[in-house]
Coordinates of C-alpha atoms and ligand atoms in Angstrom, one line a residue:
X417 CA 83.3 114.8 78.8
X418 CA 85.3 111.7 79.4
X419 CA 85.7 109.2 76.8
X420 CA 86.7 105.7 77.5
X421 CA 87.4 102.8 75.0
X422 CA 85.2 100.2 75.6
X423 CA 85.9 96.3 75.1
X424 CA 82.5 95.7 74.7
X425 CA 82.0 98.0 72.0
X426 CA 84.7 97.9 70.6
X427 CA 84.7 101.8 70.4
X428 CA 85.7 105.2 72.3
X429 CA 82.8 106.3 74.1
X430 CA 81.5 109.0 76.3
X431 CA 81.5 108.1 79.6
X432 CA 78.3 108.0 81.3
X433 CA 77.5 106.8 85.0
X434 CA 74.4 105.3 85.9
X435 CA 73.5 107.8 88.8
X436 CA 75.2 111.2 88.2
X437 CA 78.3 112.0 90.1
X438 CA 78.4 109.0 91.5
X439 CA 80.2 105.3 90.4
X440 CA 80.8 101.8 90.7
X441 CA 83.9 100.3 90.0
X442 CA 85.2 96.7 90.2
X443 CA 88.6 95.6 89.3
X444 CA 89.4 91.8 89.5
X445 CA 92.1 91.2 92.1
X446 CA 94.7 88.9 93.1
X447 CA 94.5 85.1 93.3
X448 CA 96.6 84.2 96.6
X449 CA 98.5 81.9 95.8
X450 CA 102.3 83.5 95.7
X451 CA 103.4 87.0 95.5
X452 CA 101.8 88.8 92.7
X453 CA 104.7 89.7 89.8
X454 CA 104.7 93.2 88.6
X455 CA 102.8 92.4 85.9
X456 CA 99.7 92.4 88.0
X457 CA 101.2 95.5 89.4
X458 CA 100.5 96.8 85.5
X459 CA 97.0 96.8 85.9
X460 CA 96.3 97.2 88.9
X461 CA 98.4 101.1 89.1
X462 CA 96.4 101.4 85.2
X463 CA 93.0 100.7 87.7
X464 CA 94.2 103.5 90.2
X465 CA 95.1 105.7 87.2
X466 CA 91.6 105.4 86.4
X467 CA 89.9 105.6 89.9
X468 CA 92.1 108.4 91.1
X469 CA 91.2 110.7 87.8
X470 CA 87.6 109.9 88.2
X471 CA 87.8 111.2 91.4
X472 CA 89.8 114.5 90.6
X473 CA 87.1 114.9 88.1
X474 CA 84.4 115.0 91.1
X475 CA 83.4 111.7 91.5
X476 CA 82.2 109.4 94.2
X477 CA 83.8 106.2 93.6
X478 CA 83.0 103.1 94.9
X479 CA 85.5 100.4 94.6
X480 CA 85.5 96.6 94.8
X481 CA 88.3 94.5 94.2
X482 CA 87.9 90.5 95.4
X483 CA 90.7 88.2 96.8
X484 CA 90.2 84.9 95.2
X485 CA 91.9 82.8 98.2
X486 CA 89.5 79.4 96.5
X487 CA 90.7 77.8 93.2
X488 CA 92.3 75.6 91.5
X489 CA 95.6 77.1 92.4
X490 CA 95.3 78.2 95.8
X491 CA 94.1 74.6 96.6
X492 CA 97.4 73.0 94.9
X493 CA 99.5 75.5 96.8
X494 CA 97.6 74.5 100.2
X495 CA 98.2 71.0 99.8
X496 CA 101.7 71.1 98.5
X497 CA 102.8 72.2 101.6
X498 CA 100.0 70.5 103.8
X499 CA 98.2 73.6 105.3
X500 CA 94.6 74.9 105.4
X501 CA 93.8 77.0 102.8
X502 CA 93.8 80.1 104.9
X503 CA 96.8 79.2 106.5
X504 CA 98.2 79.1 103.2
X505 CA 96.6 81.8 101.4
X506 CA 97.1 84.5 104.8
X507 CA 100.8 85.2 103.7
X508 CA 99.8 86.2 100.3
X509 CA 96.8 88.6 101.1
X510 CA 99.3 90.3 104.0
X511 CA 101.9 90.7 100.9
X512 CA 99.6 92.2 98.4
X513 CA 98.6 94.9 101.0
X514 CA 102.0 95.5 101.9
X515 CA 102.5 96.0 98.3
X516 CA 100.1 97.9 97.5
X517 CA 100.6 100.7 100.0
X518 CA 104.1 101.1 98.6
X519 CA 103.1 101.0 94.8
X520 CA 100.6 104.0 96.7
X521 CA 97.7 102.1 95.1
X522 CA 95.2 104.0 96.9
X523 CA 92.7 100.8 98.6
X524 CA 89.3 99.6 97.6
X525 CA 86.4 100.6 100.1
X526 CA 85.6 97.3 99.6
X527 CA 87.8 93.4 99.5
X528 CA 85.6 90.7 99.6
X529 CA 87.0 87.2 99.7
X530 CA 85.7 84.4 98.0
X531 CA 85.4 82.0 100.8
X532 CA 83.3 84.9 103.0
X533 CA 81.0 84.9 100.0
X534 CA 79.9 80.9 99.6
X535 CA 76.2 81.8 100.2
X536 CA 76.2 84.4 97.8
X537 CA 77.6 82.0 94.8
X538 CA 75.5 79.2 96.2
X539 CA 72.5 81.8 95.0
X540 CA 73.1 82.6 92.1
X541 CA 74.1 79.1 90.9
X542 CA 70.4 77.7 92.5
X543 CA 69.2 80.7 90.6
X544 CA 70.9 80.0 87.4
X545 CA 69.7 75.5 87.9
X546 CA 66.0 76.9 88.5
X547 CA 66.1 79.2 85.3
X548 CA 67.7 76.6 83.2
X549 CA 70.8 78.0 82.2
X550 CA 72.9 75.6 84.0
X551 CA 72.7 72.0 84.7
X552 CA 74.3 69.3 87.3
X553 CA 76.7 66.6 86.1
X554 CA 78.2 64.0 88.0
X555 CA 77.9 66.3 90.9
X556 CA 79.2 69.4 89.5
X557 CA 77.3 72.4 88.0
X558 CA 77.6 73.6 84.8
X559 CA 76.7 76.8 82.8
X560 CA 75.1 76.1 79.0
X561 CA 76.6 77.9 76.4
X562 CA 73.8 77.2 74.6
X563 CA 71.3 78.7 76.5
X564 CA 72.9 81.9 76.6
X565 CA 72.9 83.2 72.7
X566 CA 74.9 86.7 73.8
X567 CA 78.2 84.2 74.6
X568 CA 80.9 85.8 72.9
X569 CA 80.2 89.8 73.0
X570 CA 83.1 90.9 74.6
X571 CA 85.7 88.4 73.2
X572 CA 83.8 88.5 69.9
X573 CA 84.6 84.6 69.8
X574 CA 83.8 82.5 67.3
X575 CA 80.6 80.9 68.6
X576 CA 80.8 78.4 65.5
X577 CA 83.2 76.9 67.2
X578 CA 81.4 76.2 70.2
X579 CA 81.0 72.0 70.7
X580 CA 77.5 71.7 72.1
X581 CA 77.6 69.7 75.0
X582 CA 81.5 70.0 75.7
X583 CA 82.9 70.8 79.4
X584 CA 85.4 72.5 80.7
X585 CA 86.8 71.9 84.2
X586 CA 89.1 74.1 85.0
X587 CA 89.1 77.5 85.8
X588 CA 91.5 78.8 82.9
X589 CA 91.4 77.9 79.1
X590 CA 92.1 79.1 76.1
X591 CA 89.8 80.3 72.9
X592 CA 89.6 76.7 71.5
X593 CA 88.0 75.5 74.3
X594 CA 84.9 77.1 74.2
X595 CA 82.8 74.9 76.1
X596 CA 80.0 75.0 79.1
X597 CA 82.0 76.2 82.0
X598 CA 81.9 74.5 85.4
X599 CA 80.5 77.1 88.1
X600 CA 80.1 74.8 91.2
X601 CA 82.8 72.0 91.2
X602 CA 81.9 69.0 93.5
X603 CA 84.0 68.0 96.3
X604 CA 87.2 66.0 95.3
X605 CA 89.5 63.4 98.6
X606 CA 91.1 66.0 100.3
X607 CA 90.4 69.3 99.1
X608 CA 88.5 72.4 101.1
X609 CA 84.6 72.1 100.4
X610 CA 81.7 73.5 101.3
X611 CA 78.3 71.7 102.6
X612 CA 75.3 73.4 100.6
X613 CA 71.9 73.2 98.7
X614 CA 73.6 72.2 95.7
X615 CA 75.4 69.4 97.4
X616 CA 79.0 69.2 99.0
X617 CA 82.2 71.1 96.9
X618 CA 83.4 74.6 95.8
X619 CA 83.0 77.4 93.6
X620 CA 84.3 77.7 90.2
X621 CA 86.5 81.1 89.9
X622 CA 84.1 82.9 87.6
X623 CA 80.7 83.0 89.3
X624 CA 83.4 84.3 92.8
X625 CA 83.3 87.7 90.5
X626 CA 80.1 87.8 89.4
X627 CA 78.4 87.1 93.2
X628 CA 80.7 89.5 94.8
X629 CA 80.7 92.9 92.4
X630 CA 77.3 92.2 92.1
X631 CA 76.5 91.8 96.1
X632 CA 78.6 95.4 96.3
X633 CA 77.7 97.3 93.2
X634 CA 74.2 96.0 92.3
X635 CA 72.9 94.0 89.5
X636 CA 74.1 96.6 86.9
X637 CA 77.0 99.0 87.2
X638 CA 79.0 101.1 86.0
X639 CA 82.9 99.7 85.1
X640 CA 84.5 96.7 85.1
X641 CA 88.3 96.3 85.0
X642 CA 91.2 94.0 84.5
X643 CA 93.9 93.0 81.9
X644 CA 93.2 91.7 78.6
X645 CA 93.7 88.2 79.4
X646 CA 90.9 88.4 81.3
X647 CA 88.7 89.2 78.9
X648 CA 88.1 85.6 78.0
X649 CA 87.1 83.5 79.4
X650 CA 86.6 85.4 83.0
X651 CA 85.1 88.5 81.8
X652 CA 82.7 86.8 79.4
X653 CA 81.8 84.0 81.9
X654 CA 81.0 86.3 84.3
X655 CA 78.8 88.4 81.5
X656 CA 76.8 85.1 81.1
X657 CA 76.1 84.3 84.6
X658 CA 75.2 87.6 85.9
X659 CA 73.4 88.6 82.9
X660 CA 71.5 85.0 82.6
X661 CA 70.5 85.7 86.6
X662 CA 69.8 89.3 87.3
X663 CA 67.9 89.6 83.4
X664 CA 69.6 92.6 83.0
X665 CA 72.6 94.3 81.8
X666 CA 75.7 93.6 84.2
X667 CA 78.7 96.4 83.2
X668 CA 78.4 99.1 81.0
X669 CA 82.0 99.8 80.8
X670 CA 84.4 97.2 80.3
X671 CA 88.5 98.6 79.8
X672 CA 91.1 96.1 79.8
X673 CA 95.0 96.9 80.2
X674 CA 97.8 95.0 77.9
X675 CA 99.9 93.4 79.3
X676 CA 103.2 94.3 80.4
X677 CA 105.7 91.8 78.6
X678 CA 109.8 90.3 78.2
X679 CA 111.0 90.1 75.0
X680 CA 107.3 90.8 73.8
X681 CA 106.0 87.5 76.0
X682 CA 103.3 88.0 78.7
X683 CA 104.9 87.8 81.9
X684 CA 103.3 85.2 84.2
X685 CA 103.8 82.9 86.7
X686 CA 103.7 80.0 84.2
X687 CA 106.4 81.5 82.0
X688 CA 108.9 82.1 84.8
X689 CA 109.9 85.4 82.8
X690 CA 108.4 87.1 86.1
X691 CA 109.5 89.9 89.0
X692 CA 107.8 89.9 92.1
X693 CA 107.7 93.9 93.7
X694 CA 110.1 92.1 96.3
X695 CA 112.8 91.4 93.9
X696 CA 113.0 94.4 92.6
X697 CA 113.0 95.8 96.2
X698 CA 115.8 93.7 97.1
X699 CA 117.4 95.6 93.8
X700 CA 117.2 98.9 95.7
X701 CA 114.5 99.6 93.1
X702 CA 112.4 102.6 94.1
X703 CA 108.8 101.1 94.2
X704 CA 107.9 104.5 92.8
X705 CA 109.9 104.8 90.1
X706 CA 108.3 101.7 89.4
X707 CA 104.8 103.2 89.4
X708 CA 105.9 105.7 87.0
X709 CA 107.7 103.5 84.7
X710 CA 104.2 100.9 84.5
X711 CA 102.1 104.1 84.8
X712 CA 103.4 106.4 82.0
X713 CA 102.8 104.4 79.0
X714 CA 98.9 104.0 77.8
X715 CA 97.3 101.3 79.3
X716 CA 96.0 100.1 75.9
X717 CA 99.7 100.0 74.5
X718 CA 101.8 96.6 75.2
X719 CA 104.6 97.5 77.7
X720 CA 108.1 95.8 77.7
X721 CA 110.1 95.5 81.0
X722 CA 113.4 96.1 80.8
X723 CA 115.8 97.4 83.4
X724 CA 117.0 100.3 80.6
X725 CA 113.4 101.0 80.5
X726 CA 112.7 101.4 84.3
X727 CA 115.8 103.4 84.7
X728 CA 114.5 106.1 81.4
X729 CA 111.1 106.3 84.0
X730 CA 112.9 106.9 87.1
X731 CA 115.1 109.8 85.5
X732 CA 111.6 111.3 84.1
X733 CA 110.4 111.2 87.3
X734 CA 113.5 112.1 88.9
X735 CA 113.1 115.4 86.9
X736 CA 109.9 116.2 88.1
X737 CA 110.7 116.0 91.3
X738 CA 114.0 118.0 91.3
X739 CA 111.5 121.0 89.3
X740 CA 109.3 121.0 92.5
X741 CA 112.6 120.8 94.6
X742 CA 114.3 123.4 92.9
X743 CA 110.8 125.8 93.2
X744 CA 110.0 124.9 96.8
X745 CA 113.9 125.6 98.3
X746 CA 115.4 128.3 95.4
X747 CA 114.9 132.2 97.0
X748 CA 112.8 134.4 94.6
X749 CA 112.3 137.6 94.8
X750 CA 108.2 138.6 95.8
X751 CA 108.1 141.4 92.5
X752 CA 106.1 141.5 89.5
X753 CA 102.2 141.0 88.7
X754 CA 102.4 140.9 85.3
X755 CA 105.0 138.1 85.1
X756 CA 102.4 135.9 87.6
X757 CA 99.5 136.3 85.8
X758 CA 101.7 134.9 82.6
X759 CA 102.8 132.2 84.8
X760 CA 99.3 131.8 85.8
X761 CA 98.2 131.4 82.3
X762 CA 100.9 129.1 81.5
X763 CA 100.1 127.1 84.6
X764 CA 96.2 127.4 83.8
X765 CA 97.0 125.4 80.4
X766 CA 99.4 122.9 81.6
X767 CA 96.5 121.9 83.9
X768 CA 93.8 122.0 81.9
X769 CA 95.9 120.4 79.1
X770 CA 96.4 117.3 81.7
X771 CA 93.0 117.2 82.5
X772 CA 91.6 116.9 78.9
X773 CA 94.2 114.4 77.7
X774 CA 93.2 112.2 81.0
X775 CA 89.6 112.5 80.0
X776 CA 90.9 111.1 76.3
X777 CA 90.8 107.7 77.3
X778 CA 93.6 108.1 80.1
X779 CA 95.8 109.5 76.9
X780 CA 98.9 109.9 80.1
X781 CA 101.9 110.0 77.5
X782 CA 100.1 113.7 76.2
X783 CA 99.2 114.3 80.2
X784 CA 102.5 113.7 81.1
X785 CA 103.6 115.6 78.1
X786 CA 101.8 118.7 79.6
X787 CA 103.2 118.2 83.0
X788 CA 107.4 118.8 81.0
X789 CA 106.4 121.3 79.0
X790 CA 105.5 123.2 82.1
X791 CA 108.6 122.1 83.6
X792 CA 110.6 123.6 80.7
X793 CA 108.8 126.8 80.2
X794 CA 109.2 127.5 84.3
X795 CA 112.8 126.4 84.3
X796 CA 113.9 128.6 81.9
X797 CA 112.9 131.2 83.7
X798 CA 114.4 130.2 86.5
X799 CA 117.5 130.1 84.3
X800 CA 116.8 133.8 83.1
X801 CA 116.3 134.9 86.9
X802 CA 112.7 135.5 86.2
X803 CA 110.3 133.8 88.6
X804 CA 108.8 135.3 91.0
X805 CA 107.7 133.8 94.8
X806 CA 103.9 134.3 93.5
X807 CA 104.5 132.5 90.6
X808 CA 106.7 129.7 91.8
X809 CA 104.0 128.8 94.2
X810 CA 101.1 128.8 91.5
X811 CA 103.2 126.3 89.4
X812 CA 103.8 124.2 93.0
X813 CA 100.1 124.4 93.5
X814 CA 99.7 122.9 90.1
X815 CA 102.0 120.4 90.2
X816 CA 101.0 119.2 93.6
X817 CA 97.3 119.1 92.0
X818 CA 98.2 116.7 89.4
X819 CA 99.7 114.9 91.8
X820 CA 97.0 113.5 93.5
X821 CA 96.5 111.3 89.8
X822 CA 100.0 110.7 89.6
X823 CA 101.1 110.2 93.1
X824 CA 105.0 110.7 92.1
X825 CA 106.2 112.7 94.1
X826 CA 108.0 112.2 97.2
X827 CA 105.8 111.9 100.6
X828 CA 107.8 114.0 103.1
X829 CA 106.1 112.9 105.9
X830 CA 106.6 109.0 105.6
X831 CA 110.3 109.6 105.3
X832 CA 110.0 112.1 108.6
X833 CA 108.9 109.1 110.9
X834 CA 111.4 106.5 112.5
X835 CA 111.0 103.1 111.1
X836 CA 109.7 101.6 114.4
X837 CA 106.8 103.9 114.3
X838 CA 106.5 103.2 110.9
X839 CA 106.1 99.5 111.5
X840 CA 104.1 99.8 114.8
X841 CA 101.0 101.5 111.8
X842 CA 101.3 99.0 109.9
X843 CA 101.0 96.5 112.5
X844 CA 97.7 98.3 113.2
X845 CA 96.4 97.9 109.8
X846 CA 97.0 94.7 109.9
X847 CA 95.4 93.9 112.9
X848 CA 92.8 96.1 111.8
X849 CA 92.0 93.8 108.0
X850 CA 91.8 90.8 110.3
X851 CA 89.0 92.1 113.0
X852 CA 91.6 92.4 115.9
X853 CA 90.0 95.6 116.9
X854 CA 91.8 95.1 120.4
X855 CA 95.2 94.9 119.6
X856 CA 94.6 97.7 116.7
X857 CA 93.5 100.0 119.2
X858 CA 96.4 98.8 122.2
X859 CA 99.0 100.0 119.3
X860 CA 96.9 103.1 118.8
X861 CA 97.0 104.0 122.3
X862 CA 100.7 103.1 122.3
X863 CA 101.7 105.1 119.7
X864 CA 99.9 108.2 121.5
X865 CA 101.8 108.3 124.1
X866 CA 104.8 108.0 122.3
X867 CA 102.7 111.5 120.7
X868 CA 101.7 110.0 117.3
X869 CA 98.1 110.1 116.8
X870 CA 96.2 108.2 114.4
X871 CA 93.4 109.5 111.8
X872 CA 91.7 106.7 109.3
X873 CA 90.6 108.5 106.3
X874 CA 89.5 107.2 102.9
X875 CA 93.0 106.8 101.2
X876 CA 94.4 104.9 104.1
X877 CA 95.8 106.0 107.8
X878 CA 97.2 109.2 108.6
X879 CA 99.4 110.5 111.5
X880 CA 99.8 113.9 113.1
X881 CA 102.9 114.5 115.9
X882 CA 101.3 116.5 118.7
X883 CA 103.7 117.9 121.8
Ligands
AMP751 P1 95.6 87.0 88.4 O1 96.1 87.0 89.8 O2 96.4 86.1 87.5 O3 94.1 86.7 88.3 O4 95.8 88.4 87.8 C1 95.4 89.6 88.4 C2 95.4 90.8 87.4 O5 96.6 91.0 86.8 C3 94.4 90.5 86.3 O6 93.6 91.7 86.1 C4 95.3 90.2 85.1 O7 94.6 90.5 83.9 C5 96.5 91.0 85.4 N1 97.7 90.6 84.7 C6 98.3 89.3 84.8 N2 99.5 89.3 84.1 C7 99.6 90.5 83.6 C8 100.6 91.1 82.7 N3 101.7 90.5 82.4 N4 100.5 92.4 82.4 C9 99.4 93.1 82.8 N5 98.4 92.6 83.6 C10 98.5 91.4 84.0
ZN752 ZN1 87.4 88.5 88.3

């Protein structure tokens, strides 16, 4: 059985999907406004941590994640420099992708933008005026606090607090400012607006998640993701407008990553303490020693960046990957049942051991912990001369198996292709997110005659050389 905490409850629980084998799974995602810092990075890899065990344990995941490219700071950003918001938000979305493909975040079936999803906000904020739970003023909507007695049961805020009648405007706040949120914010000289039933103006950043997990996943499903900052006001926001609309209960799972943190403050934008995925790049980081280092400490635990602490995680991971070197190239002799069916056993363990500490509540410092004990069982016999061929390649098939949770180790294939290529696919993709379906397939057709077919699968493009 799995067992996840959840916020909500404030306990571990067993884990539980609506329809059996089968789940929904939204994870808030970037606001486009500048190039995410690798503190986003923290939760999202935590979120494909999560999505890509689920999966290994036989399920069907379905995945949304949104693009906010409408708030408060997009809309700054756009203006500062004097471009539409797409124009301005275009750069960002193309960078997170390109990010997120080195990172080997494996994508969302699903990235719904806020501005492609007007009508569906526009709803459920009619919805919301009609059943009395929110209210117009001054041309903006409003959700009531007081109308909605189950505020506060995720962030288990202190409702006493709450200042009946108070607004709040923007789209961030802090505890002390408890107050009816704004869901539909009327149109203000010069900013992007829409023309609807409630009147001329945009979307608050709240109801953005509530319309579009629920227009993917249904009125109820089954987890909700982010980082703990999230979890007010956002999360509980979007508890009170889709649970005040739909009558029913909107997430049965909520889990929340900490924060990854310098000198134990948050890193964010607003701080400045921040690194982009770039900057590091430019520092001849390996982006995947970097999905180790924000991977292999528990998601619930605070983690602090330091460049000592990123170099410790790429020397784990560099010792994982010269074990699977070391079994793939060494010659070993083919002898010996008995010593493969130990290995076998051995092997059997480490996996199953992985598996069971994943289903603790993504416990990954005891999965990992599995992963170099087999490491230092198999090399000693390598060191004793005592491996066979049979047995190296059970341990290989092991290791490759955890793998597709971890996604570590090196991709030989990637590194086989000549950059051009390389670049000519991701032009593809990216032709592809943006509906150019005639140039995507003039660079397929290109590619195949320089003998580089394409295949679009689930995790994301693959290639095959033919002669
Ligand atoms: P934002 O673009 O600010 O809405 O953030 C996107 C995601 O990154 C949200 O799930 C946040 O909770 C998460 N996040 C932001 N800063 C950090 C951080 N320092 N550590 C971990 N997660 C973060
Ligand atoms: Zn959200």
């Amino acid at each position: 059985m799995i067992r996840f905490y959840n916020t909500l409850s404030g306990k571990i629980e067993d884990f539980r999907p609506l329809r059996p084998g089968e789940l929904g799974l939204y994870t808030c995602g970037p606001t486009v406004y500048d190039y995410p810092h690798i503190g986003n990075y923290r939760a999202y890899i935590f979120e494909d941590l999560l999505k890509r065990f689920l999966i290994f344990s036989g399920f069907k995941v379905t995945h949304v994640m949104n693009i906010t490219d409408v708030d408060d700071k997009t809309i700054k950003g756009a203006k500062a420099l004097g471009v539409s918001l797409n124009e301005y938000t275009k750069k960002y979305i193309e960078a997170f992708f390109e990010d997120i493909k080195v990172l080997r975040i494996q994508p969302a079936d699903h990235y719904p933008r806020a501005t492609e999803h007007i009508e569906d906000m526009v709803r459920m904020i009619k919805g919301l005026l009609d059943k009395g739970y929110a209210y117009f003023k001054d041309g903006s909507v409003y959700f009531s606090l007081a109308k909605f007695p189950d505020y506060g049961k995720l962030s288990k805020i202190n409702k006493e607090e709450l200042r009946a009648g108070a607004r709040v405007e923007t789209d961030e706040y802090e505890k002390e400012s408890v107050y009816d949120f704004v869901l539909w914010k009327k149109v203000k000289p010069g900013e992007p607006y829409w023309e609807t039933e409630i009147g001329p103006g945009r979307p608050g950043w709240h109801i953005e998640c509530s319309a579009m997990s629920t227009r993917y996943l249904g009125p109820t499903f089954d987890i909700h993701c982010g980082g703990i900052d999230n979890i007010f006001p956002h999360h509980e926001n979007e508890i009170a407008q889709s649970e005040a609309y739909y009558g029913q209960k909107f997430v049965n799972y909520w889990l929340h990553c900490h924060h990854l943190v310098v000198d134990g403050e948050k890193m964010s934008k607003s701080k400045g303490n921040f690194f982009t995925l770039r900057d590091l790049l430019a520092r001849q980081i390996n982006p995947v020693d970097l999905r180790y280092f924000l991977l292999s400490t528990h998601y619930r635990k605070m983690l602090n960046f330091t460049f000592d602490n990123l170099e410790q995680a790429r020397a784990s991971r560099q010792r994982i990957i010269d074990f699977v070197y070391e079994l793939e190239h060494q010659m070993l002799p083919q002898k010996s049942e008995s010593q493969t069916d130990s290995v076998s056993t051995m092997t059997g363990k480490a996996l199953a051991d992985f598996k069971d500490s994943l289903a603790d509540d993504l416990n990954i410092s005891s999965a990992l912990g599995a992963v170099f004990e087999l490491v230092r069982e198999i090399n000693s016999r390598l060191a004793r001369n005592e491996l066979s061929r049979p047995a190296a390649n059970v341990v290989l098939t092991a290791i490759h198996e955890m793998d597709k949770v971890l996604a570590i180790l090196p991709e030989k294939k990637e590194e086989e292709l000549p950059a051009e290529i390389v670049i000519k696919i991701e032009q593809r993709e990216q032709a592809r997110r943006e509906k150019n379906f005639a140039l995507a397939d003039s660079i397929r057709q290109e590619l195949l005659q320089q003998g580089i077919v394409l295949e679009d699968t689930r995790e994301g493009v693959r290639w095959k050389k033919i002669k």
